[in-house]
Structures are given as structure tokens and as C-alpha cells.
Amino acid sequence: MYQAQFQKIFEIQKQIRDIHPLLERVFPVVVAKDGHFLIFDVDPFGEKYVFIKKEPSPVPLPKKLRASFPLECYGNRAACVVSEDAVDSIEGYVLIFHEFVHCYQWESCEQELREGLTVAKDETAKGNYMWEINYPFPYDDPRFERAYLNFLTALDSGNPEKVSESRKHLRKILGEKDFEYMVWQEWKEGFARFIENRIRRRLGLEENHFGLERPWGRVLFYEGGARFIEFLCSQERDLLTDIKAIFYKISMLG
């Protein structure tokens, strides 16, 4: 039951593990099916996935799912949670590794960084525990649209001064919580997109640059963040392996 398909995770890992140290690890994989979580984890020898247990999902599950979050029913361990179609194509496996990036973020520094965000504190205090998805960011504000396009253009130029100036302008026109939300998405989803595209290049697949299409939404920051991180790592090579430092660079520049 899925173990044979999950072996391909290890096969792909051998091809990509030198891209970033986080890819030396794999994480629990959960198949969401018929209102239940089928939980698989790596055996003690790190050679294969084994079935752990089946648990009811506390929330309704979509038919197609690619996500990662800590599982209360599995000791709050971060896991990649997917619908069973994820193992039907190489694209699905790439997205499993995308979700592994989020597992790594959660286990390494995400919780610490989140505690320092005013936007996280204020939104959860209001009972909005889904703030990362539904925060009311002013995507359609013309000032923001112009400023973010200018930022993307600055990244394309590779000019550090232009990038810094464009970030200063974004900080100036956005409120504190809006700026924090942008930074959070650029770091969290942008870094996962950044690693995903490096994996895609290695495997000879088309890169994922979705997010710039109008109307804008939070996926804009997946693409903007990935480009920003690519730029930052080109300026400072040691930054690549320090994801907490990447967050602070994104947050403080400008």
C-alpha cells in the first residue's frame, strides 16, 4: 500500500541531495484519503517508508492535496500531506520535496520566527488561525502594484542598490503587518519554490514560475520570494544553507 511508490522518493533524493543540505532528509508522508490520514514514515535504517497508522482527519479534505503541517495525531511531527495522485507523476514527487522544505522550515526555525511577527500575533488573537492563507493583503492597491513590479525589475537587473531602494519603497508604502506578511510569504513559500525549481532543473523539468498572473494573490510572493532568494544567494553564497539568516535578510533589506 503505497510503499512501492514511495521508494521513488529515495531514488529522486539520490539525484538531488547535493542541491541543499535539507535534501539529505526525508520526512513523514501522509496520504489523505476517504476522510482519513494514512501515515507513513521512514524505517529505522532510513531505507524505506513503512505504514504507521490510520487516523481520522479533523477537517474535511480536498480531493487533490499538496500540503505540509504538524500532525497532532503523530506527536505534532511535521509531515507532507498529499492525495494519492501525488505519486502518479514526476511532478507529484517534485511537489512532495517542495513540502519537505516546509517540514524542514518547521523543524528548524519557523516557530521561533513566527513568534516575532506582529501579524501572526494579532491575527491569531482574533481567532484567524488561517492567516497565512486569508490575510487581507492589499494586492490590488495601485501603489503596491507599481512598487512590487519595480522590485521585480530591480531583481532582474541584479543591481544591489536598485533592489535595496525598491525594498525601502515597499516598506514605506505598506503598513507594518502588511510588510511582515509579504516577508513571511517570500521567505516561507519563496524558499520552497526556490528549492523546487533547482530540483526541476536537475531533473530536466520545466520550472515553476506561476504567480505573476493577474489578479495577484499570495502566490505572487512565492515567485517574488524565490527570485529574491536567488538574488541574495548570488550576492552571499554562504547564505544558501542558513535559512534563518535568509529570513532576516529579506526582512531587513531596505
mmCIF file of C-alpha atoms in Angstrom:
data_model
loop_
_atom_site.group_PDB
_atom_site.id
_atom_site.type_symbol
_atom_site.label_atom_id
_atom_site.label_comp_id
_atom_site.label_asym_id
_atom_site.label_seq_id
_atom_site.Cartn_x
_atom_site.Cartn_y
_atom_site.Cartn_z
ATOM 1 C CA MET A 1 0.000 0.000 0.000
ATOM 2 C CA TYR A 2 1.943 2.990 -1.416
ATOM 3 C CA GLN A 3 5.321 1.742 -0.140
ATOM 4 C CA ALA A 4 6.468 0.829 -3.649
ATOM 5 C CA GLN A 5 5.583 4.293 -4.967
ATOM 6 C CA PHE A 6 7.301 5.940 -2.012
ATOM 7 C CA GLN A 7 10.567 4.180 -2.864
ATOM 8 C CA LYS A 8 10.844 6.597 -5.771
ATOM 9 C CA ILE A 9 11.302 9.377 -3.198
ATOM 10 C CA PHE A 10 14.650 7.812 -2.289
ATOM 11 C CA GLU A 11 15.565 7.355 -5.960
ATOM 12 C CA ILE A 12 14.955 11.038 -6.664
ATOM 13 C CA GLN A 13 16.698 12.061 -3.458
ATOM 14 C CA LYS A 14 19.913 10.437 -4.701
ATOM 15 C CA GLN A 15 19.793 12.696 -7.773
ATOM 16 C CA ILE A 16 19.134 15.955 -5.915
ATOM 17 C CA ARG A 17 20.549 15.659 -2.405
ATOM 18 C CA ASP A 18 23.575 17.861 -3.162
ATOM 19 C CA ILE A 19 21.349 20.831 -4.075
ATOM 20 C CA HIS A 20 20.857 21.744 -0.416
ATOM 21 C CA PRO A 21 21.631 20.031 2.916
ATOM 22 C CA LEU A 22 17.924 19.839 3.798
ATOM 23 C CA LEU A 23 17.506 17.318 0.967
ATOM 24 C CA GLU A 24 19.649 14.859 2.896
ATOM 25 C CA ARG A 25 16.494 14.196 4.912
ATOM 26 C CA VAL A 26 13.066 12.911 4.085
ATOM 27 C CA PHE A 27 10.001 13.371 6.258
ATOM 28 C CA PRO A 28 6.790 11.518 7.071
ATOM 29 C CA VAL A 29 4.379 11.255 4.153
ATOM 30 C CA VAL A 30 0.649 11.126 4.770
ATOM 31 C CA VAL A 31 -1.914 10.062 2.194
ATOM 32 C CA ALA A 32 -5.225 11.839 2.708
ATOM 33 C CA LYS A 33 -7.989 9.502 1.598
ATOM 34 C CA ASP A 34 -11.671 8.998 2.428
ATOM 35 C CA GLY A 35 -11.548 11.367 5.379
ATOM 36 C CA HIS A 36 -8.522 9.692 6.941
ATOM 37 C CA PHE A 37 -4.776 10.147 7.221
ATOM 38 C CA LEU A 38 -2.684 7.147 6.206
ATOM 39 C CA ILE A 39 0.619 7.875 7.917
ATOM 40 C CA PHE A 40 3.920 6.558 6.580
ATOM 41 C CA ASP A 41 7.378 7.171 7.974
ATOM 42 C CA VAL A 42 10.920 6.076 7.272
ATOM 43 C CA ASP A 43 12.108 2.835 8.849
ATOM 44 C CA PRO A 44 14.958 2.915 11.423
ATOM 45 C CA PHE A 45 17.513 2.183 8.696
ATOM 46 C CA GLY A 46 16.357 5.095 6.544
ATOM 47 C CA GLU A 47 15.838 2.818 3.556
ATOM 48 C CA LYS A 48 12.090 2.651 3.024
ATOM 49 C CA TYR A 49 8.733 4.016 4.104
ATOM 50 C CA VAL A 50 6.586 1.873 6.351
ATOM 51 C CA PHE A 51 2.932 2.237 7.261
ATOM 52 C CA ILE A 52 2.493 3.607 10.785
ATOM 53 C CA LYS A 53 -1.226 4.045 11.346
ATOM 54 C CA LYS A 54 -4.550 5.350 10.068
ATOM 55 C CA GLU A 55 -6.215 8.309 11.769
ATOM 56 C CA PRO A 56 -9.410 10.261 11.040
ATOM 57 C CA SER A 57 -8.856 13.748 9.681
ATOM 58 C CA PRO A 58 -10.094 16.521 11.995
ATOM 59 C CA VAL A 59 -11.159 18.610 8.970
ATOM 60 C CA PRO A 60 -12.693 17.896 5.543
ATOM 61 C CA LEU A 61 -10.055 17.013 2.956
ATOM 62 C CA PRO A 62 -9.969 18.203 -0.673
ATOM 63 C CA LYS A 63 -9.733 15.594 -3.415
ATOM 64 C CA LYS A 64 -6.384 16.963 -4.572
ATOM 65 C CA LEU A 65 -3.988 17.922 -1.813
ATOM 66 C CA ARG A 66 -0.361 19.039 -1.530
ATOM 67 C CA ALA A 67 0.417 20.424 1.905
ATOM 68 C CA SER A 68 2.581 20.123 4.979
ATOM 69 C CA PHE A 69 1.753 20.689 8.614
ATOM 70 C CA PRO A 70 2.418 19.212 12.054
ATOM 71 C CA LEU A 71 0.162 16.247 12.783
ATOM 72 C CA GLU A 72 -1.380 16.287 16.231
ATOM 73 C CA CYS A 73 -2.147 12.589 15.859
ATOM 74 C CA TYR A 74 1.550 11.882 15.241
ATOM 75 C CA GLY A 75 3.239 13.790 18.036
ATOM 76 C CA ASN A 76 2.983 17.114 16.178
ATOM 77 C CA ARG A 77 5.644 15.967 13.752
ATOM 78 C CA ALA A 78 5.823 17.919 10.512
ATOM 79 C CA ALA A 79 4.611 15.812 7.603
ATOM 80 C CA CYS A 80 3.969 16.066 3.892
ATOM 81 C CA VAL A 81 0.242 15.503 3.356
ATOM 82 C CA VAL A 82 -0.929 14.588 -0.143
ATOM 83 C CA SER A 83 -3.760 12.955 -2.011
ATOM 84 C CA GLU A 84 -2.855 9.636 -3.600
ATOM 85 C CA ASP A 85 -2.465 11.138 -7.088
ATOM 86 C CA ALA A 86 0.804 12.760 -5.932
ATOM 87 C CA VAL A 87 2.678 9.569 -6.806
ATOM 88 C CA ASP A 88 1.248 9.343 -10.326
ATOM 89 C CA SER A 89 3.874 11.584 -11.953
ATOM 90 C CA ILE A 90 7.348 13.032 -11.529
ATOM 91 C CA GLU A 91 5.680 16.415 -10.978
ATOM 92 C CA GLY A 92 3.934 14.989 -7.950
ATOM 93 C CA TYR A 93 7.210 13.793 -6.465
ATOM 94 C CA VAL A 94 8.782 17.208 -7.011
ATOM 95 C CA LEU A 95 5.942 18.748 -5.025
ATOM 96 C CA ILE A 96 6.490 16.205 -2.260
ATOM 97 C CA PHE A 97 10.023 17.572 -1.957
ATOM 98 C CA HIS A 98 8.575 21.101 -2.021
ATOM 99 C CA GLU A 99 6.526 20.135 1.028
ATOM 100 C CA PHE A 100 9.598 18.560 2.638
ATOM 101 C CA VAL A 101 11.148 22.041 2.525
ATOM 102 C CA HIS A 102 8.268 23.276 4.665
ATOM 103 C CA CYS A 103 8.777 20.357 7.057
ATOM 104 C CA TYR A 104 12.415 21.388 7.374
ATOM 105 C CA GLN A 105 11.440 25.011 7.993
ATOM 106 C CA TRP A 106 9.005 23.955 10.714
ATOM 107 C CA GLU A 107 11.554 21.783 12.483
ATOM 108 C CA SER A 108 14.436 24.239 12.243
ATOM 109 C CA CYS A 109 13.292 27.816 12.857
ATOM 110 C CA GLU A 110 9.759 28.572 11.642
ATOM 111 C CA GLN A 111 8.151 28.546 15.074
ATOM 112 C CA GLU A 112 10.779 30.894 16.503
ATOM 113 C CA LEU A 113 10.466 33.327 13.599
ATOM 114 C CA ARG A 114 6.674 33.251 13.687
ATOM 115 C CA GLU A 115 6.689 34.318 17.346
ATOM 116 C CA GLY A 116 8.355 37.578 16.352
ATOM 117 C CA LEU A 117 5.654 38.585 13.865
ATOM 118 C CA THR A 118 3.071 41.148 14.895
ATOM 119 C CA VAL A 119 0.818 39.973 12.078
ATOM 120 C CA ALA A 120 0.850 36.414 13.440
ATOM 121 C CA LYS A 121 0.120 37.548 16.997
ATOM 122 C CA ASP A 122 -2.701 39.903 16.006
ATOM 123 C CA GLU A 123 -4.400 37.538 13.578
ATOM 124 C CA THR A 124 -4.327 34.541 15.921
ATOM 125 C CA ALA A 125 -5.584 36.760 18.767
ATOM 126 C CA LYS A 126 -8.617 37.447 16.570
ATOM 127 C CA GLY A 127 -9.089 33.719 16.046
ATOM 128 C CA ASN A 128 -7.777 33.794 12.481
ATOM 129 C CA TYR A 129 -5.555 30.729 12.600
ATOM 130 C CA MET A 130 -5.557 30.556 8.793
ATOM 131 C CA TRP A 131 -3.978 34.000 8.449
ATOM 132 C CA GLU A 132 -1.184 32.717 6.228
ATOM 133 C CA ILE A 133 -3.814 31.895 3.606
ATOM 134 C CA ASN A 134 -6.514 34.528 4.079
ATOM 135 C CA TYR A 135 -4.758 37.634 5.420
ATOM 136 C CA PRO A 136 -6.321 40.689 3.692
ATOM 137 C CA PHE A 137 -3.206 41.946 1.931
ATOM 138 C CA PRO A 138 -3.736 44.970 -0.396
ATOM 139 C CA TYR A 139 -2.729 43.209 -3.612
ATOM 140 C CA ASP A 140 -4.911 45.483 -5.757
ATOM 141 C CA ASP A 141 -3.609 48.764 -4.324
ATOM 142 C CA PRO A 142 -2.077 50.562 -7.342
ATOM 143 C CA ARG A 143 0.791 51.844 -5.206
ATOM 144 C CA PHE A 144 1.701 48.316 -4.171
ATOM 145 C CA GLU A 145 1.348 47.014 -7.727
ATOM 146 C CA ARG A 146 3.774 49.618 -9.045
ATOM 147 C CA ALA A 147 6.191 49.135 -6.156
ATOM 148 C CA TYR A 148 6.317 45.338 -6.419
ATOM 149 C CA LEU A 149 6.761 45.433 -10.177
ATOM 150 C CA ASN A 150 9.624 47.859 -9.612
ATOM 151 C CA PHE A 151 11.108 45.426 -7.087
ATOM 152 C CA LEU A 152 10.905 42.529 -9.565
ATOM 153 C CA THR A 153 12.543 44.690 -12.223
ATOM 154 C CA ALA A 154 15.320 45.572 -9.785
ATOM 155 C CA LEU A 155 15.907 41.872 -9.111
ATOM 156 C CA ASP A 156 16.148 41.222 -12.843
ATOM 157 C CA SER A 157 18.788 43.946 -13.117
ATOM 158 C CA GLY A 158 20.950 42.293 -10.460
ATOM 159 C CA ASN A 159 21.806 45.743 -9.110
ATOM 160 C CA PRO A 160 22.014 45.657 -5.275
ATOM 161 C CA GLU A 161 21.344 49.393 -4.940
ATOM 162 C CA LYS A 162 18.190 49.208 -7.041
ATOM 163 C CA VAL A 163 16.980 46.190 -5.069
ATOM 164 C CA SER A 164 17.603 47.974 -1.772
ATOM 165 C CA GLU A 165 15.806 51.120 -2.921
ATOM 166 C CA SER A 166 12.816 49.134 -4.152
ATOM 167 C CA ARG A 167 12.533 47.373 -0.780
ATOM 168 C CA LYS A 168 12.733 50.705 1.034
ATOM 169 C CA HIS A 169 9.827 51.944 -1.028
ATOM 170 C CA LEU A 170 7.767 48.831 -0.288
ATOM 171 C CA ARG A 171 8.433 49.274 3.420
ATOM 172 C CA LYS A 172 7.363 52.912 3.155
ATOM 173 C CA ILE A 173 4.015 52.316 1.447
ATOM 174 C CA LEU A 174 2.980 49.178 3.356
ATOM 175 C CA GLY A 175 1.801 49.038 6.935
ATOM 176 C CA GLU A 176 3.866 47.059 9.432
ATOM 177 C CA LYS A 177 1.668 43.971 9.314
ATOM 178 C CA ASP A 178 1.354 44.062 5.533
ATOM 179 C CA PHE A 179 5.127 44.241 5.167
ATOM 180 C CA GLU A 180 5.584 41.394 7.650
ATOM 181 C CA TYR A 181 3.076 39.260 5.789
ATOM 182 C CA MET A 182 4.857 39.866 2.493
ATOM 183 C CA VAL A 183 8.223 38.974 4.031
ATOM 184 C CA TRP A 184 6.805 35.842 5.644
ATOM 185 C CA GLN A 185 5.381 34.536 2.394
ATOM 186 C CA GLU A 186 8.530 35.480 0.449
ATOM 187 C CA TRP A 187 10.612 33.510 2.924
ATOM 188 C CA LYS A 188 8.387 30.530 3.626
ATOM 189 C CA GLU A 189 6.907 29.877 0.202
ATOM 190 C CA GLY A 190 9.618 31.642 -1.752
ATOM 191 C CA PHE A 191 12.326 29.396 -0.333
ATOM 192 C CA ALA A 192 10.280 26.273 -1.076
ATOM 193 C CA ARG A 193 9.742 27.500 -4.662
ATOM 194 C CA PHE A 194 13.466 28.314 -4.940
ATOM 195 C CA ILE A 195 14.450 24.762 -3.952
ATOM 196 C CA GLU A 196 11.656 23.274 -6.071
ATOM 197 C CA ASN A 197 12.988 24.996 -9.180
ATOM 198 C CA ARG A 198 16.527 23.833 -8.500
ATOM 199 C CA ILE A 199 15.147 20.310 -8.296
ATOM 200 C CA ARG A 200 13.247 20.829 -11.541
ATOM 201 C CA ARG A 201 16.401 21.992 -13.301
ATOM 202 C CA ARG A 202 18.298 18.947 -12.083
ATOM 203 C CA LEU A 203 15.563 16.608 -13.311
ATOM 204 C CA GLY A 204 15.149 18.371 -16.656
ATOM 205 C CA LEU A 205 11.637 19.615 -15.888
ATOM 206 C CA GLU A 206 10.047 22.954 -16.712
ATOM 207 C CA GLU A 207 10.468 25.436 -13.885
ATOM 208 C CA ASN A 208 7.511 26.719 -11.889
ATOM 209 C CA HIS A 209 7.087 30.490 -12.175
ATOM 210 C CA PHE A 210 3.367 30.684 -11.560
ATOM 211 C CA GLY A 211 2.187 33.652 -9.511
ATOM 212 C CA LEU A 212 2.676 36.792 -11.581
ATOM 213 C CA GLU A 213 -0.647 36.438 -13.394
ATOM 214 C CA ARG A 214 -3.396 38.924 -12.556
ATOM 215 C CA PRO A 215 -5.264 39.273 -10.330
ATOM 216 C CA TRP A 216 -2.475 38.960 -7.807
ATOM 217 C CA GLY A 217 -2.740 36.843 -4.686
ATOM 218 C CA ARG A 218 -0.356 35.359 -2.152
ATOM 219 C CA VAL A 219 1.248 33.132 -4.823
ATOM 220 C CA LEU A 220 2.816 36.359 -6.102
ATOM 221 C CA PHE A 221 5.154 36.142 -3.124
ATOM 222 C CA TYR A 222 6.096 32.541 -3.929
ATOM 223 C CA GLU A 223 7.605 33.745 -7.190
ATOM 224 C CA GLY A 224 8.857 37.085 -5.887
ATOM 225 C CA GLY A 225 10.388 35.391 -2.863
ATOM 226 C CA ALA A 226 12.114 32.726 -4.952
ATOM 227 C CA ARG A 227 13.637 35.397 -7.185
ATOM 228 C CA PHE A 228 14.664 37.462 -4.164
ATOM 229 C CA ILE A 229 16.359 34.472 -2.518
ATOM 230 C CA GLU A 230 18.118 33.627 -5.786
ATOM 231 C CA PHE A 231 19.441 37.195 -5.850
ATOM 232 C CA LEU A 232 20.501 37.193 -2.189
ATOM 233 C CA CYS A 233 22.325 33.873 -2.511
ATOM 234 C CA SER A 234 24.138 35.119 -5.611
ATOM 235 C CA GLN A 235 25.404 38.044 -3.536
ATOM 236 C CA GLU A 236 26.338 35.954 -0.499
ATOM 237 C CA ARG A 237 26.950 32.267 -1.209
ATOM 238 C CA ASP A 238 27.094 31.139 2.426
ATOM 239 C CA LEU A 239 23.523 32.357 2.866
ATOM 240 C CA LEU A 240 22.109 29.373 0.983
ATOM 241 C CA THR A 241 22.441 26.942 3.876
ATOM 242 C CA ASP A 242 21.241 29.303 6.632
ATOM 243 C CA ILE A 243 17.504 29.681 6.182
ATOM 244 C CA LYS A 244 17.064 31.774 9.325
ATOM 245 C CA ALA A 245 19.626 34.254 8.003
ATOM 246 C CA ILE A 246 17.729 34.334 4.703
ATOM 247 C CA PHE A 247 14.594 35.370 6.584
ATOM 248 C CA TYR A 248 16.396 38.225 8.320
ATOM 249 C CA LYS A 249 17.993 39.365 5.065
ATOM 250 C CA ILE A 250 14.579 39.520 3.402
ATOM 251 C CA SER A 251 13.119 41.293 6.415
ATOM 252 C CA MET A 252 15.859 43.864 6.923
ATOM 253 C CA LEU A 253 16.960 44.775 3.398
ATOM 254 C CA GLY A 254 15.812 48.276 2.631
#
